[in-house]
Amino acid sequence: GQQVMQIPQYQHVQEGEDFTTYCNSSTTLSNIQWYKQRPGGHPVFLIQLVKSGEVKKQKRLTFQFGEAKKNSSLHITATQTTDVGTYFCAGPQGSGYSTLTFGKGTMLLVSP
Amino acid sequence: DAGVIQSPRHEVTEMGQEVTLRCKPISGHNSLFWYRQTMMRGLELLIYFNNNVPIDDSGMPEDRFSAKMPNASFSTLKIQPSEPRDSAVYFCASSLEKETTEAFFGQGTRLTVV
């Protein structure tokens, strides 16, 4: 079945440093979504990318969808302690839109 | 809207007991999902309902797990009998099926089976 892999599993940065997490799918995706889960919390939707090569920005967060629609990345510029959490990518399971296969996530720790 | 509401937030039970987790999706959403999250396996989809009908239950671990959605505003996930390896956080999520299928997650139920 479809697999969604994320690297790294864990990253610890100093506040102000940049951070990037990468997501790779075993199959071509119709779209990819990113979620953030704070410690003790629940996943919260950040963004969806649909088009090949698409780049979207949310303040200090930059999301990219690969040309082949099999990989994606999330880059955070100048991390802050509020960025702490686990970042998940998720892709549709099968041909439908509805069900999502989540990556294992990248846990980000930011030290002040 | 209050979002997806799950109960209880925490459940501690003894091995062999029946456990029922409850979920109220966001009003108007027609898709509902149950996920299980553990450190080892991450977020796993257990079952997916669309318009109250189970569409994909291939993620349900075994016969001890069952899920129902008797109406558009309520779903349950039942484990009987429970085992220590079922200890995890169980999330319910709902969405409105369309091109942007943003999933809205509940706060989760942390289940501990001792």
Short mmCIF file of N, CA, C and O in Angstrom, two decimals, chain A residues 2-110:
data_model
loop_
_atom_site.label_atom_id
_atom_site.label_comp_id
_atom_site.label_asym_id
_atom_site.label_seq_id
_atom_site.Cartn_x
_atom_site.Cartn_y
_atom_site.Cartn_z
N GLN A 2 0.19 2.37 -0.08
CA GLN A 2 0.89 3.65 -0.12
C GLN A 2 1.65 3.90 1.18
O GLN A 2 1.14 3.60 2.27
N GLN A 3 2.87 4.42 1.05
CA GLN A 3 3.65 4.78 2.22
C GLN A 3 4.08 6.23 2.10
O GLN A 3 4.43 6.72 1.02
N VAL A 4 4.06 6.91 3.24
CA VAL A 4 4.51 8.30 3.30
C VAL A 4 5.61 8.37 4.35
O VAL A 4 5.38 8.04 5.51
N MET A 5 6.81 8.72 3.91
CA MET A 5 7.97 8.74 4.79
C MET A 5 8.38 10.18 5.06
O MET A 5 8.36 11.02 4.16
N GLN A 6 8.76 10.42 6.31
CA GLN A 6 9.21 11.76 6.70
C GLN A 6 10.59 11.69 7.32
O GLN A 6 10.87 10.78 8.12
N ILE A 7 11.41 12.66 7.02
CA ILE A 7 12.70 12.81 7.67
C ILE A 7 12.98 14.28 7.94
O ILE A 7 12.50 15.14 7.19
N PRO A 8 13.71 14.58 9.02
CA PRO A 8 14.15 13.65 10.05
C PRO A 8 13.01 13.29 11.00
O PRO A 8 11.94 13.89 10.92
N GLN A 9 13.23 12.33 11.87
CA GLN A 9 12.22 11.98 12.86
C GLN A 9 12.17 13.03 13.96
O GLN A 9 11.12 13.26 14.57
N TYR A 10 13.31 13.65 14.18
CA TYR A 10 13.43 14.56 15.32
C TYR A 10 14.50 15.59 15.00
O TYR A 10 15.51 15.27 14.36
N GLN A 11 14.25 16.85 15.41
CA GLN A 11 15.28 17.87 15.26
C GLN A 11 15.19 18.86 16.40
O GLN A 11 14.09 19.32 16.75
N HIS A 12 16.37 19.19 16.92
CA HIS A 12 16.45 20.14 18.02
C HIS A 12 17.26 21.33 17.51
O HIS A 12 18.40 21.16 17.08
N VAL A 13 16.68 22.53 17.55
CA VAL A 13 17.36 23.72 17.04
C VAL A 13 17.36 24.80 18.12
O VAL A 13 16.57 24.76 19.07
N GLN A 14 18.24 25.76 17.90
CA GLN A 14 18.24 26.95 18.75
C GLN A 14 17.26 27.96 18.15
O GLN A 14 17.13 28.05 16.91
N GLU A 15 16.61 28.69 18.98
CA GLU A 15 15.68 29.70 18.49
C GLU A 15 16.40 30.63 17.51
O GLU A 15 17.53 31.06 17.77
N GLY A 16 15.76 30.87 16.39
CA GLY A 16 16.37 31.70 15.35
C GLY A 16 16.96 30.91 14.20
O GLY A 16 17.16 31.46 13.11
N GLU A 17 17.23 29.64 14.44
CA GLU A 17 17.75 28.79 13.36
C GLU A 17 16.60 28.35 12.45
O GLU A 17 15.43 28.38 12.85
N ASP A 18 16.96 27.94 11.26
CA ASP A 18 15.95 27.44 10.32
C ASP A 18 15.73 25.95 10.53
O ASP A 18 16.55 25.24 11.12
N PHE A 19 14.60 25.47 10.01
CA PHE A 19 14.22 24.06 10.14
C PHE A 19 13.53 23.60 8.87
O PHE A 19 12.74 24.35 8.28
N THR A 20 13.86 22.38 8.45
CA THR A 20 13.18 21.81 7.28
C THR A 20 12.84 20.35 7.54
O THR A 20 13.66 19.61 8.08
N THR A 21 11.65 19.96 7.17
CA THR A 21 11.24 18.56 7.21
C THR A 21 10.82 18.14 5.81
O THR A 21 10.23 18.93 5.07
N TYR A 22 11.13 16.89 5.48
CA TYR A 22 10.90 16.38 4.13
C TYR A 22 9.93 15.20 4.16
O TYR A 22 9.96 14.38 5.07
N CYS A 23 9.14 15.13 3.13
CA CYS A 23 8.11 14.10 3.03
C CYS A 23 8.21 13.44 1.66
O CYS A 23 8.28 14.13 0.64
N ASN A 24 8.22 12.10 1.65
CA ASN A 24 8.29 11.37 0.38
C ASN A 24 7.23 10.30 0.34
O ASN A 24 7.06 9.55 1.30
N SER A 25 6.55 10.22 -0.79
CA SER A 25 5.50 9.23 -0.97
C SER A 25 5.96 8.15 -1.95
O SER A 25 6.71 8.43 -2.89
N SER A 26 5.49 6.93 -1.73
CA SER A 26 5.82 5.84 -2.64
C SER A 26 5.02 5.92 -3.93
O SER A 26 5.32 5.25 -4.92
N THR A 27 3.95 6.74 -3.91
CA THR A 27 3.11 6.88 -5.10
C THR A 27 2.88 8.37 -5.39
O THR A 27 3.09 9.22 -4.53
N THR A 28 2.47 8.68 -6.59
CA THR A 28 2.12 10.05 -6.94
C THR A 28 0.87 10.47 -6.18
O THR A 28 -0.09 9.70 -6.08
N LEU A 29 0.89 11.67 -5.66
CA LEU A 29 -0.22 12.16 -4.84
C LEU A 29 -1.04 13.19 -5.60
O LEU A 29 -0.50 14.03 -6.31
N SER A 30 -2.34 13.16 -5.40
CA SER A 30 -3.18 14.20 -5.99
C SER A 30 -3.03 15.51 -5.22
O SER A 30 -3.21 16.59 -5.77
N ASN A 31 -2.74 15.38 -3.94
CA ASN A 31 -2.48 16.56 -3.12
C ASN A 31 -1.72 16.12 -1.88
O ASN A 31 -1.61 14.91 -1.61
N ILE A 32 -1.19 17.06 -1.14
CA ILE A 32 -0.53 16.74 0.12
C ILE A 32 -0.93 17.78 1.15
O ILE A 32 -1.11 18.95 0.82
N GLN A 33 -1.14 17.32 2.36
CA GLN A 33 -1.52 18.20 3.45
C GLN A 33 -0.45 18.17 4.53
O GLN A 33 0.26 17.18 4.69
N TRP A 34 -0.37 19.27 5.25
CA TRP A 34 0.54 19.35 6.40
C TRP A 34 -0.26 19.70 7.64
O TRP A 34 -1.18 20.54 7.61
N TYR A 35 0.12 19.04 8.74
CA TYR A 35 -0.53 19.25 10.03
C TYR A 35 0.53 19.50 11.09
O TYR A 35 1.67 19.02 10.98
N LYS A 36 0.13 20.21 12.14
CA LYS A 36 1.02 20.42 13.29
C LYS A 36 0.31 19.91 14.54
O LYS A 36 -0.88 20.18 14.74
N GLN A 37 1.07 19.20 15.36
CA GLN A 37 0.52 18.70 16.62
C GLN A 37 1.42 19.20 17.76
O GLN A 37 2.59 18.82 17.83
N ARG A 38 0.86 20.04 18.61
CA ARG A 38 1.61 20.50 19.77
C ARG A 38 1.69 19.37 20.80
O ARG A 38 0.83 18.47 20.81
N PRO A 39 2.69 19.39 21.67
CA PRO A 39 2.79 18.35 22.69
C PRO A 39 1.50 18.23 23.50
O PRO A 39 0.98 19.23 24.01
N GLY A 40 0.96 17.03 23.58
CA GLY A 40 -0.28 16.80 24.32
C GLY A 40 -1.53 17.21 23.57
O GLY A 40 -2.63 17.11 24.12
N GLY A 41 -1.36 17.69 22.35
CA GLY A 41 -2.51 18.20 21.60
C GLY A 41 -2.94 17.27 20.48
O GLY A 41 -2.56 16.09 20.45
N HIS A 42 -3.71 17.82 19.58
CA HIS A 42 -4.19 17.04 18.45
C HIS A 42 -3.70 17.67 17.16
O HIS A 42 -3.34 18.85 17.13
N PRO A 43 -3.64 16.88 16.07
CA PRO A 43 -3.18 17.45 14.80
C PRO A 43 -4.09 18.57 14.33
O PRO A 43 -5.32 18.45 14.37
N VAL A 44 -3.47 19.64 13.85
CA VAL A 44 -4.20 20.78 13.33
C VAL A 44 -3.73 21.05 11.91
O VAL A 44 -2.53 21.13 11.65
N PHE A 45 -4.67 21.18 11.02
CA PHE A 45 -4.38 21.40 9.59
C PHE A 45 -3.63 22.71 9.39
O PHE A 45 -3.98 23.74 9.97
N LEU A 46 -2.57 22.64 8.58
CA LEU A 46 -1.83 23.85 8.23
C LEU A 46 -2.14 24.30 6.80
O LEU A 46 -2.46 25.47 6.55
N ILE A 47 -2.02 23.35 5.85
CA ILE A 47 -2.13 23.75 4.46
C ILE A 47 -2.31 22.53 3.57
O ILE A 47 -2.00 21.41 3.97
N GLN A 48 -2.83 22.75 2.37
CA GLN A 48 -2.89 21.71 1.36
C GLN A 48 -2.24 22.23 0.08
O GLN A 48 -2.46 23.37 -0.33
N LEU A 49 -1.43 21.38 -0.55
CA LEU A 49 -0.81 21.69 -1.84
C LEU A 49 -1.39 20.74 -2.88
O LEU A 49 -1.54 19.54 -2.61
N VAL A 50 -1.68 21.26 -4.05
CA VAL A 50 -2.35 20.46 -5.07
C VAL A 50 -1.55 20.39 -6.38
O VAL A 50 -1.49 19.35 -7.02
N LYS A 51 -0.94 21.51 -6.77
CA LYS A 51 -0.32 21.58 -8.09
C LYS A 51 1.15 21.17 -8.05
O LYS A 51 1.86 21.43 -7.07
N SER A 52 1.60 20.56 -9.12
CA SER A 52 2.99 20.20 -9.28
C SER A 52 3.87 21.43 -9.15
O SER A 52 3.61 22.45 -9.78
N GLY A 53 4.90 21.35 -8.28
CA GLY A 53 5.82 22.47 -8.11
C GLY A 53 5.28 23.62 -7.29
O GLY A 53 5.93 24.66 -7.15
N GLU A 54 4.12 23.44 -6.69
CA GLU A 54 3.48 24.52 -5.95
C GLU A 54 4.29 24.92 -4.73
O GLU A 54 4.86 24.07 -4.05
N VAL A 55 4.34 26.22 -4.46
CA VAL A 55 4.98 26.78 -3.28
C VAL A 55 3.99 27.71 -2.60
O VAL A 55 3.40 28.57 -3.24
N LYS A 56 3.79 27.49 -1.30
CA LYS A 56 2.90 28.37 -0.54
C LYS A 56 3.61 28.83 0.73
O LYS A 56 4.41 28.07 1.30
N LYS A 57 3.31 30.04 1.14
CA LYS A 57 3.93 30.59 2.34
C LYS A 57 2.88 31.00 3.35
O LYS A 57 1.83 31.54 3.00
N GLN A 58 3.21 30.74 4.61
CA GLN A 58 2.41 31.22 5.72
C GLN A 58 3.39 31.85 6.70
O GLN A 58 4.04 31.16 7.48
N LYS A 59 3.54 33.16 6.61
CA LYS A 59 4.48 33.87 7.47
C LYS A 59 5.87 33.25 7.36
O LYS A 59 6.49 33.28 6.29
N ARG A 60 6.39 32.64 8.40
CA ARG A 60 7.74 32.08 8.36
C ARG A 60 7.77 30.65 7.82
O ARG A 60 8.84 30.05 7.71
N LEU A 61 6.63 30.09 7.45
CA LEU A 61 6.56 28.71 6.96
C LEU A 61 6.44 28.72 5.44
O LEU A 61 5.61 29.44 4.88
N THR A 62 7.26 27.90 4.78
CA THR A 62 7.21 27.75 3.33
C THR A 62 7.00 26.28 3.01
O THR A 62 7.76 25.43 3.48
N PHE A 63 5.97 26.01 2.22
CA PHE A 63 5.61 24.65 1.84
C PHE A 63 5.85 24.48 0.34
O PHE A 63 5.51 25.34 -0.45
N GLN A 64 6.44 23.32 -0.02
CA GLN A 64 6.67 23.03 -1.43
C GLN A 64 6.13 21.66 -1.78
O GLN A 64 6.19 20.72 -0.97
N PHE A 65 5.62 21.54 -2.99
CA PHE A 65 5.18 20.26 -3.54
C PHE A 65 6.06 19.97 -4.74
O PHE A 65 6.21 20.82 -5.62
N GLY A 66 6.63 18.78 -4.79
CA GLY A 66 7.58 18.46 -5.83
C GLY A 66 6.96 18.40 -7.22
O GLY A 66 5.74 18.23 -7.37
N GLU A 67 7.81 18.52 -8.23
CA GLU A 67 7.34 18.49 -9.62
C GLU A 67 6.65 17.19 -9.96
O GLU A 67 5.68 17.16 -10.71
N ALA A 68 7.15 16.10 -9.40
CA ALA A 68 6.57 14.79 -9.68
C ALA A 68 5.41 14.46 -8.74
O ALA A 68 4.80 13.39 -8.83
N LYS A 69 5.10 15.36 -7.84
CA LYS A 69 4.02 15.19 -6.87
C LYS A 69 4.20 13.93 -6.03
O LYS A 69 3.25 13.22 -5.71
N LYS A 70 5.47 13.65 -5.69
CA LYS A 70 5.75 12.52 -4.80
C LYS A 70 6.52 12.96 -3.57
O LYS A 70 6.78 12.16 -2.68
N ASN A 71 6.87 14.25 -3.51
CA ASN A 71 7.59 14.70 -2.33
C ASN A 71 7.19 16.13 -2.00
O ASN A 71 6.67 16.88 -2.85
N SER A 72 7.44 16.48 -0.76
CA SER A 72 7.07 17.80 -0.28
C SER A 72 8.01 18.19 0.85
O SER A 72 8.69 17.34 1.44
N SER A 73 8.05 19.49 1.13
CA SER A 73 8.88 19.95 2.23
C SER A 73 8.19 21.10 2.94
O SER A 73 7.36 21.82 2.37
N LEU A 74 8.56 21.23 4.20
CA LEU A 74 8.11 22.36 5.03
C LEU A 74 9.36 23.01 5.61
O LEU A 74 10.17 22.32 6.26
N HIS A 75 9.53 24.29 5.36
CA HIS A 75 10.69 25.02 5.86
C HIS A 75 10.20 26.13 6.78
O HIS A 75 9.30 26.89 6.42
N ILE A 76 10.81 26.20 7.96
CA ILE A 76 10.50 27.28 8.89
C ILE A 76 11.73 28.17 9.01
O ILE A 76 12.82 27.68 9.35
N THR A 77 11.56 29.43 8.75
CA THR A 77 12.65 30.40 8.85
C THR A 77 12.66 31.01 10.24
O THR A 77 11.61 31.37 10.78
N ALA A 78 13.83 31.08 10.82
CA ALA A 78 14.00 31.74 12.13
C ALA A 78 13.00 31.20 13.15
O ALA A 78 12.05 31.88 13.56
N THR A 79 13.22 29.95 13.54
CA THR A 79 12.28 29.28 14.43
C THR A 79 12.07 30.05 15.74
O THR A 79 12.96 30.77 16.21
N GLN A 80 10.87 29.86 16.29
CA GLN A 80 10.53 30.43 17.59
C GLN A 80 10.06 29.30 18.49
O GLN A 80 9.69 28.22 18.00
N THR A 81 10.05 29.54 19.79
CA THR A 81 9.64 28.47 20.72
C THR A 81 8.20 28.04 20.47
O THR A 81 7.83 26.91 20.77
N THR A 82 7.41 28.90 19.89
CA THR A 82 6.02 28.54 19.58
C THR A 82 5.91 27.55 18.42
O THR A 82 4.83 27.00 18.16
N ASP A 83 7.03 27.31 17.73
CA ASP A 83 7.02 26.34 16.62
C ASP A 83 7.18 24.90 17.13
O ASP A 83 7.06 23.96 16.34
N VAL A 84 7.43 24.73 18.41
CA VAL A 84 7.62 23.39 18.96
C VAL A 84 6.39 22.52 18.68
O VAL A 84 5.25 22.95 18.83
N GLY A 85 6.66 21.29 18.27
CA GLY A 85 5.58 20.35 18.00
C GLY A 85 6.03 19.31 17.00
O GLY A 85 7.19 19.27 16.61
N THR A 86 5.10 18.49 16.59
CA THR A 86 5.37 17.49 15.56
C THR A 86 4.64 17.87 14.29
O THR A 86 3.45 18.18 14.32
N TYR A 87 5.36 17.86 13.20
CA TYR A 87 4.81 18.24 11.90
C TYR A 87 4.61 16.99 11.05
O TYR A 87 5.54 16.20 10.84
N PHE A 88 3.39 16.82 10.60
CA PHE A 88 3.03 15.65 9.80
C PHE A 88 2.67 16.07 8.37
O PHE A 88 1.99 17.07 8.17
N CYS A 89 3.10 15.26 7.43
CA CYS A 89 2.54 15.38 6.10
C CYS A 89 1.54 14.23 5.93
O CYS A 89 1.64 13.20 6.61
N ALA A 90 0.58 14.42 5.04
CA ALA A 90 -0.43 13.40 4.81
C ALA A 90 -0.88 13.45 3.37
O ALA A 90 -1.10 14.54 2.81
N GLY A 91 -1.04 12.26 2.78
CA GLY A 91 -1.49 12.19 1.41
C GLY A 91 -2.72 11.32 1.30
O GLY A 91 -2.94 10.44 2.14
N PRO A 92 -3.55 11.56 0.28
CA PRO A 92 -4.76 10.76 0.11
C PRO A 92 -4.42 9.29 -0.08
O PRO A 92 -3.48 8.94 -0.79
N GLN A 93 -5.20 8.47 0.57
CA GLN A 93 -4.99 7.02 0.50
C GLN A 93 -5.81 6.50 -0.67
O GLN A 93 -7.03 6.58 -0.65
N GLY A 94 -5.17 5.99 -1.70
CA GLY A 94 -5.90 5.53 -2.86
C GLY A 94 -6.26 6.68 -3.77
O GLY A 94 -5.68 7.76 -3.70
N SER A 95 -7.26 6.48 -4.59
CA SER A 95 -7.60 7.47 -5.61
C SER A 95 -8.58 8.52 -5.11
O SER A 95 -8.76 9.55 -5.75
N GLY A 96 -9.21 8.26 -4.00
CA GLY A 96 -10.20 9.20 -3.48
C GLY A 96 -9.56 10.32 -2.70
O GLY A 96 -8.38 10.30 -2.40
N TYR A 97 -10.35 11.32 -2.38
CA TYR A 97 -9.82 12.44 -1.61
C TYR A 97 -9.85 12.17 -0.12
O TYR A 97 -9.08 12.74 0.63
N SER A 98 -10.76 11.34 0.31
CA SER A 98 -11.17 11.42 1.69
C SER A 98 -10.17 10.92 2.72
O SER A 98 -9.90 11.60 3.69
N THR A 99 -9.65 9.72 2.57
CA THR A 99 -8.82 9.17 3.63
C THR A 99 -7.37 9.58 3.43
O THR A 99 -6.89 9.69 2.30
N LEU A 100 -6.69 9.81 4.51
CA LEU A 100 -5.31 10.29 4.49
C LEU A 100 -4.37 9.27 5.10
O LEU A 100 -4.68 8.66 6.12
N THR A 101 -3.21 9.11 4.46
CA THR A 101 -2.11 8.36 5.05
C THR A 101 -1.12 9.36 5.61
O THR A 101 -0.61 10.21 4.87
N PHE A 102 -0.85 9.29 6.90
CA PHE A 102 0.04 10.23 7.56
C PHE A 102 1.46 9.68 7.62
O PHE A 102 1.67 8.47 7.82
N GLY A 103 2.43 10.58 7.46
CA GLY A 103 3.80 10.23 7.76
C GLY A 103 3.97 10.10 9.26
O GLY A 103 3.06 10.46 10.04
N LYS A 104 5.12 9.61 9.70
CA LYS A 104 5.38 9.43 11.13
C LYS A 104 5.63 10.77 11.83
O LYS A 104 5.61 10.85 13.05
N GLY A 105 5.87 11.80 11.06
CA GLY A 105 6.05 13.12 11.65
C GLY A 105 7.49 13.45 11.97
O GLY A 105 8.34 12.56 12.13
N THR A 106 7.77 14.74 12.04
CA THR A 106 9.06 15.24 12.51
C THR A 106 8.80 16.06 13.77
O THR A 106 8.05 17.04 13.73
N MET A 107 9.44 15.63 14.86
CA MET A 107 9.28 16.36 16.12
C MET A 107 10.32 17.47 16.18
O MET A 107 11.51 17.21 16.05
N LEU A 108 9.85 18.69 16.36
CA LEU A 108 10.74 19.86 16.43
C LEU A 108 10.78 20.39 17.86
O LEU A 108 9.74 20.68 18.45
N LEU A 109 12.00 20.51 18.36
CA LEU A 109 12.21 21.13 19.67
C LEU A 109 13.03 22.38 19.46
O LEU A 109 14.05 22.34 18.76
N VAL A 110 12.60 23.49 20.02
CA VAL A 110 13.29 24.76 19.87
C VAL A 110 13.72 25.25 21.24
O VAL A 110 12.88 25.46 22.12
#
